PDB file of C-alpha atoms in Angstrom:
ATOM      1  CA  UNK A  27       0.000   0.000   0.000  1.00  0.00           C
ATOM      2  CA  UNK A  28       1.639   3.467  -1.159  1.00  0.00           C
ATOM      3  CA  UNK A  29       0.130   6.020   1.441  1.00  0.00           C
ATOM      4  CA  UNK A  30       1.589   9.560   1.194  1.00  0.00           C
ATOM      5  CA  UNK A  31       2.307  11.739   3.564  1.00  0.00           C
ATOM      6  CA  UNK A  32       1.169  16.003   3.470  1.00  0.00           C
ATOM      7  CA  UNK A  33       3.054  18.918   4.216  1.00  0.00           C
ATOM      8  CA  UNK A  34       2.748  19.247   7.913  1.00  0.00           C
ATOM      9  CA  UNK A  35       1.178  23.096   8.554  1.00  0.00           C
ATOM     10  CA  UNK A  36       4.355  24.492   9.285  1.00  0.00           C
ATOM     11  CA  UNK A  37       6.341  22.735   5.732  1.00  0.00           C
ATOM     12  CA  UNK A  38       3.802  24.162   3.857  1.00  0.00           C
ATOM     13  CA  UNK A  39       3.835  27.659   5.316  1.00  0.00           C
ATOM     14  CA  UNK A  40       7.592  27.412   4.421  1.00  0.00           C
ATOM     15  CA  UNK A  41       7.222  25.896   0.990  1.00  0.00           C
ATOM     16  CA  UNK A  42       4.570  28.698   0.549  1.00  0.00           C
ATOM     17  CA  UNK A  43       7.219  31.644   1.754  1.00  0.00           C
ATOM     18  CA  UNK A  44      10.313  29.891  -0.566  1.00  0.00           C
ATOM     19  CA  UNK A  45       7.300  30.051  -3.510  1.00  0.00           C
ATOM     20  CA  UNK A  46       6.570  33.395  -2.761  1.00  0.00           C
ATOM     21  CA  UNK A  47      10.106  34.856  -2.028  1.00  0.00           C
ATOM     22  CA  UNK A  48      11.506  33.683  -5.676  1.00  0.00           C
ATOM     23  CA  UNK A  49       9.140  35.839  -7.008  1.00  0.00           C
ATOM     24  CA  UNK A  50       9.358  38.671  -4.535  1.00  0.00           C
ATOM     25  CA  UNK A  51      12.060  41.237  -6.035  1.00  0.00           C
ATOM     26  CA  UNK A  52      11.065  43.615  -3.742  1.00  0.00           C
ATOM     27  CA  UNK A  53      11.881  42.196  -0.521  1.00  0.00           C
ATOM     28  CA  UNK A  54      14.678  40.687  -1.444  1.00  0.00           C
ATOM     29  CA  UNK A  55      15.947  43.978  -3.542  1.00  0.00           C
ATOM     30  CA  UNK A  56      15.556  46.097   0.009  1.00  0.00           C
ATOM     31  CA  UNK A  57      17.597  43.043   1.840  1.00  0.00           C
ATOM     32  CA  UNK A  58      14.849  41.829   3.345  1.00  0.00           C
ATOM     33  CA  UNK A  59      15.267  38.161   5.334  1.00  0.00           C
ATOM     34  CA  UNK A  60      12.824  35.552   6.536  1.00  0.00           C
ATOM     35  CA  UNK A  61      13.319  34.665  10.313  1.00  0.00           C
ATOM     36  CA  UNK A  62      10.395  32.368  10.879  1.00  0.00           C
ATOM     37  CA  UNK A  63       7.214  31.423   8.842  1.00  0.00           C
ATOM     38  CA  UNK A  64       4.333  29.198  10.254  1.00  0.00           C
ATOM     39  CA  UNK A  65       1.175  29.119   9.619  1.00  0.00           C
ATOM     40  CA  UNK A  66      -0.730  32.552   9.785  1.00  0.00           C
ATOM     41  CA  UNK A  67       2.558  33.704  10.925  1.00  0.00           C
ATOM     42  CA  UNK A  68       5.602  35.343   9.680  1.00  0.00           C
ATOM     43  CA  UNK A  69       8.850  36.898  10.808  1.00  0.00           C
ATOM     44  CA  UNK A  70      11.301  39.248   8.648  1.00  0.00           C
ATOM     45  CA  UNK A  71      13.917  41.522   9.268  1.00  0.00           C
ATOM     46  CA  UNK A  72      15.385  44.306   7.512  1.00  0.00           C
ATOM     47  CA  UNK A  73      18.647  46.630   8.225  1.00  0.00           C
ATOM     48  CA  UNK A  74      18.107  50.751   7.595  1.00  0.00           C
ATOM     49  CA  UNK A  75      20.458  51.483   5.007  1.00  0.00           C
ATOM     50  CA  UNK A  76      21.638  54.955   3.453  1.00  0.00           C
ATOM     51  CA  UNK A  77      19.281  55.215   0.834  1.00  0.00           C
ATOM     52  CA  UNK A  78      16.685  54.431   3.127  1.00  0.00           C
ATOM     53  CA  UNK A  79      16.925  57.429   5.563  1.00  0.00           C
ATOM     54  CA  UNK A  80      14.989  60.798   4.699  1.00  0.00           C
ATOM     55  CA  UNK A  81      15.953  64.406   5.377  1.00  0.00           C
ATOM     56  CA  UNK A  82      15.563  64.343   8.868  1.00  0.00           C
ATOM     57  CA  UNK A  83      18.403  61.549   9.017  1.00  0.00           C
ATOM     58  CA  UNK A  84      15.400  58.898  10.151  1.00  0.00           C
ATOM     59  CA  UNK A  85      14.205  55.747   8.612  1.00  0.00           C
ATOM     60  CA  UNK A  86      11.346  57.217   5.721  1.00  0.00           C
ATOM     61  CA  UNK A  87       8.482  55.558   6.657  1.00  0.00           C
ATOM     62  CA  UNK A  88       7.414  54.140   3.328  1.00  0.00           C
ATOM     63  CA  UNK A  89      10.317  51.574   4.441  1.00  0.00           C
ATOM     64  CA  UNK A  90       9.227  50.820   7.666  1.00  0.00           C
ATOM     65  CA  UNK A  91       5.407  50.202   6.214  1.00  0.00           C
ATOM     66  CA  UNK A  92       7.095  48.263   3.135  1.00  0.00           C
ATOM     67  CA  UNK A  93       8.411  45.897   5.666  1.00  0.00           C
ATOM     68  CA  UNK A  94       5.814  45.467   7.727  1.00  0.00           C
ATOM     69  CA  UNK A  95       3.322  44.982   4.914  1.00  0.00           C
ATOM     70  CA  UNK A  96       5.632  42.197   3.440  1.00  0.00           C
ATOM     71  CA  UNK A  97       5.292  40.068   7.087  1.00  0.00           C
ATOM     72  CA  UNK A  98       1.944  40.503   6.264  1.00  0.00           C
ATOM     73  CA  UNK A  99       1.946  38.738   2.719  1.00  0.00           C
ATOM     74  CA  UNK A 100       3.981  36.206   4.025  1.00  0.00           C
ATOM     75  CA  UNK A 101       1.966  35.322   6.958  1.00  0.00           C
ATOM     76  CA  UNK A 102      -1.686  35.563   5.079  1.00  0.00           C
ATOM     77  CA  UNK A 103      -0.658  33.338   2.233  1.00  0.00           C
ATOM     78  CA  UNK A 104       0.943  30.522   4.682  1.00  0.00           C
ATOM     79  CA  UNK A 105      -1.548  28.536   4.110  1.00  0.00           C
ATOM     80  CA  UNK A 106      -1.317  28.191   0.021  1.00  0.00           C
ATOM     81  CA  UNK A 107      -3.872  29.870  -0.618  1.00  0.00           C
ATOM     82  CA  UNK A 108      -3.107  33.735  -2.438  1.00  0.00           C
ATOM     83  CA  UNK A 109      -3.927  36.208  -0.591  1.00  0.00           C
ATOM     84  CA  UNK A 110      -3.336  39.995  -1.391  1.00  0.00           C
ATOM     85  CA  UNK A 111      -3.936  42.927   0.667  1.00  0.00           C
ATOM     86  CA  UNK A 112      -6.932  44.604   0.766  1.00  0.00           C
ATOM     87  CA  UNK A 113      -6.260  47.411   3.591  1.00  0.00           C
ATOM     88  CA  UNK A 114      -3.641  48.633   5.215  1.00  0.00           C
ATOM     89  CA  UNK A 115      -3.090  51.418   8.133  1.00  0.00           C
ATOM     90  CA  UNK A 116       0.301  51.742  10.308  1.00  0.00           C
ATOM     91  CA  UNK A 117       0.940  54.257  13.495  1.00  0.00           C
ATOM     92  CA  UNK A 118       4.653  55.246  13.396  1.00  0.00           C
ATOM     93  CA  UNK A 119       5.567  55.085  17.333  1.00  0.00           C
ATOM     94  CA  UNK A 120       9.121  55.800  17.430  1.00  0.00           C
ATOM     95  CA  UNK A 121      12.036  56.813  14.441  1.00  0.00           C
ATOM     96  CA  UNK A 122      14.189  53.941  13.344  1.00  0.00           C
ATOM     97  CA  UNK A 123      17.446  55.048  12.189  1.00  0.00           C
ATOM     98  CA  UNK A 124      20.553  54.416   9.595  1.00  0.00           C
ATOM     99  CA  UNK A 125      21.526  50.928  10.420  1.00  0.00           C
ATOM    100  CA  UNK A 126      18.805  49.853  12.936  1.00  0.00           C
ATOM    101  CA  UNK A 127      17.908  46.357  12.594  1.00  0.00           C
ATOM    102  CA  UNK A 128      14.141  46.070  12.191  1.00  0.00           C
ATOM    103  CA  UNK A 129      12.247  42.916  12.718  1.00  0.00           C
ATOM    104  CA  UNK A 130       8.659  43.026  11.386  1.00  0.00           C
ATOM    105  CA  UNK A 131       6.206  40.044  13.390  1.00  0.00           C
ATOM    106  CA  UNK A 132       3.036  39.133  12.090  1.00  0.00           C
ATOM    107  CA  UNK A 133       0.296  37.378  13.838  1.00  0.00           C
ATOM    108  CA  UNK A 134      -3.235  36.243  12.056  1.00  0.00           C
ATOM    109  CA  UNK A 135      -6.311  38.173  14.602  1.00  0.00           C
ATOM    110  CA  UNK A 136      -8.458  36.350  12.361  1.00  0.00           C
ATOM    111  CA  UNK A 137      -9.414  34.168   9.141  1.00  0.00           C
ATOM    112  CA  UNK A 138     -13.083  33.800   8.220  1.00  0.00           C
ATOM    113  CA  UNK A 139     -14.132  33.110   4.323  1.00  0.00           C
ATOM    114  CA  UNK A 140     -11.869  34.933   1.858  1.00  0.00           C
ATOM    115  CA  UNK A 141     -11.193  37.947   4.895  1.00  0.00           C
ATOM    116  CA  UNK A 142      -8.079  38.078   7.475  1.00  0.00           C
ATOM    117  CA  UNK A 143      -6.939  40.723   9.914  1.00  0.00           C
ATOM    118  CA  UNK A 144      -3.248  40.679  10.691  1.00  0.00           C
ATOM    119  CA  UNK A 145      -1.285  42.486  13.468  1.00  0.00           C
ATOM    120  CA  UNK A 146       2.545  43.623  12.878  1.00  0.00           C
ATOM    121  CA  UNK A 147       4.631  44.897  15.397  1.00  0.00           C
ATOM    122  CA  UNK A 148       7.532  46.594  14.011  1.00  0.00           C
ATOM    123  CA  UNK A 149      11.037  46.564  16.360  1.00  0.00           C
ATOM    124  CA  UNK A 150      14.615  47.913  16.871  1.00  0.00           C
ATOM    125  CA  UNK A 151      15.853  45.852  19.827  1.00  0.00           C
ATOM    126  CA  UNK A 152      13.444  46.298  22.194  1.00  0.00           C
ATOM    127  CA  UNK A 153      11.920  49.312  21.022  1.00  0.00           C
ATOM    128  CA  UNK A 154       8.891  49.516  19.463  1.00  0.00           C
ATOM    129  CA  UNK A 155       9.047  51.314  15.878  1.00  0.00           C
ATOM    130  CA  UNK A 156       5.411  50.534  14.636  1.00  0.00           C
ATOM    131  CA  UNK A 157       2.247  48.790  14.758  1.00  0.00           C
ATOM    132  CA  UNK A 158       0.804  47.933  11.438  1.00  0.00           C
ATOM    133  CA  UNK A 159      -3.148  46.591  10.557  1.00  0.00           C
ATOM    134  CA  UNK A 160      -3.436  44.191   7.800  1.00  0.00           C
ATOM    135  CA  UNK A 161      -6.840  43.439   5.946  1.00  0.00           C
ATOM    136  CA  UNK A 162      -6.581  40.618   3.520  1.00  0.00           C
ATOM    137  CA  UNK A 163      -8.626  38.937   1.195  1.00  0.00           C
ATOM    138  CA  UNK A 164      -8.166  35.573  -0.742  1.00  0.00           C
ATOM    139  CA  UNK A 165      -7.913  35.618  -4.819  1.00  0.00           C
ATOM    140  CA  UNK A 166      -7.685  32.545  -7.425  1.00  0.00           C
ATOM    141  CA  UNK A 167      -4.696  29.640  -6.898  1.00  0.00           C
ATOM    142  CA  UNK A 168      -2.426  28.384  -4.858  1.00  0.00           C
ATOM    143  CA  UNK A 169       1.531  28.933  -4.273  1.00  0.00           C
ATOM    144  CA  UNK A 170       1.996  25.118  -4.632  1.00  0.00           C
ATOM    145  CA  UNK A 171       0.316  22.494  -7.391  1.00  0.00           C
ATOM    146  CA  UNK A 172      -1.349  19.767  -5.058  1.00  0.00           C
ATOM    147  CA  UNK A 173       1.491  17.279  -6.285  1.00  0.00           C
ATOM    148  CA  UNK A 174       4.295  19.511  -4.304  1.00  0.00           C
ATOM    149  CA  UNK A 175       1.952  18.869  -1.345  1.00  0.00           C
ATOM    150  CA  UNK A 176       2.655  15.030  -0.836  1.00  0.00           C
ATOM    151  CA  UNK A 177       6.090  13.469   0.560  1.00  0.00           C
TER     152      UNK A 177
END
């Protein structure tokens, strides 16, 4: 008897993210990294580089929300299913600055039908940078064929 195994939740989550992040020039083109990826979850970090700072010498924010919103992706389509955003809103708490390390942590609120709500917590050490709201909504096909999803 040939029985065959699935993904466990957290492979496919990964699979999903190494799908997703071949594609992804723009995370990858700002430096971006994946920490950590599970299901409805995701974890990425980014360093503040020159070209990245604005006039006041500070982190420009479109940076800080381009970050955030890419935890987001990567945590609402963990599941292979696509997912793109559908809302967004961020509240800047504190600057980040030329070379800060920021890690970007997404957590699922909720999932019901083709909607999800996402929390991201933006950091530099142990200073919080930003909190970012995620609405997303589910759209046709999957990050993996269903053959990629057996052992």
């Amino acid at each position: 008897m040939n029985v065959k195994a699935t993904l466990s939740p957290d492979d496919l989550a990964r699979a999903c993210a190494d799908a997703m992040w071949k594609e992804d020039d723009a995370s990858s083109g700002l430096g971006m990294e994946i920490l950590e990826v599970r299901p409805g979850e995701a974890t990425l970090t980014m360093t503040v580089a020159p070209q990245m700072v604005n006039g006041q010498r500070i982190a420009h924010g479109g940076f800080i929300f381009t970050l955030a919103d890419s935890a987001f992706a990567f945590a609402c389509n963990s599941r292979n299913e696509r997912a793109v955003a559908a809302h967004c809103q961020i509240s800047f708490i504190r600057p980040a600055k030329l070379g800060d390390r920021l890690v970007a942590v997404a957590r699922e609120i909720s999932r019901s039908g083709r909607s999800g709500i996402y929390d991201v917590r933006v950091t530099a050490g142990d200073e919080v940078i930003a909190e970012f709201r995620g609405h997303s909504r589910t759209v046709v096909g999957t990050w993996l064929p269903e053959r990629q999803l057996e052992q």
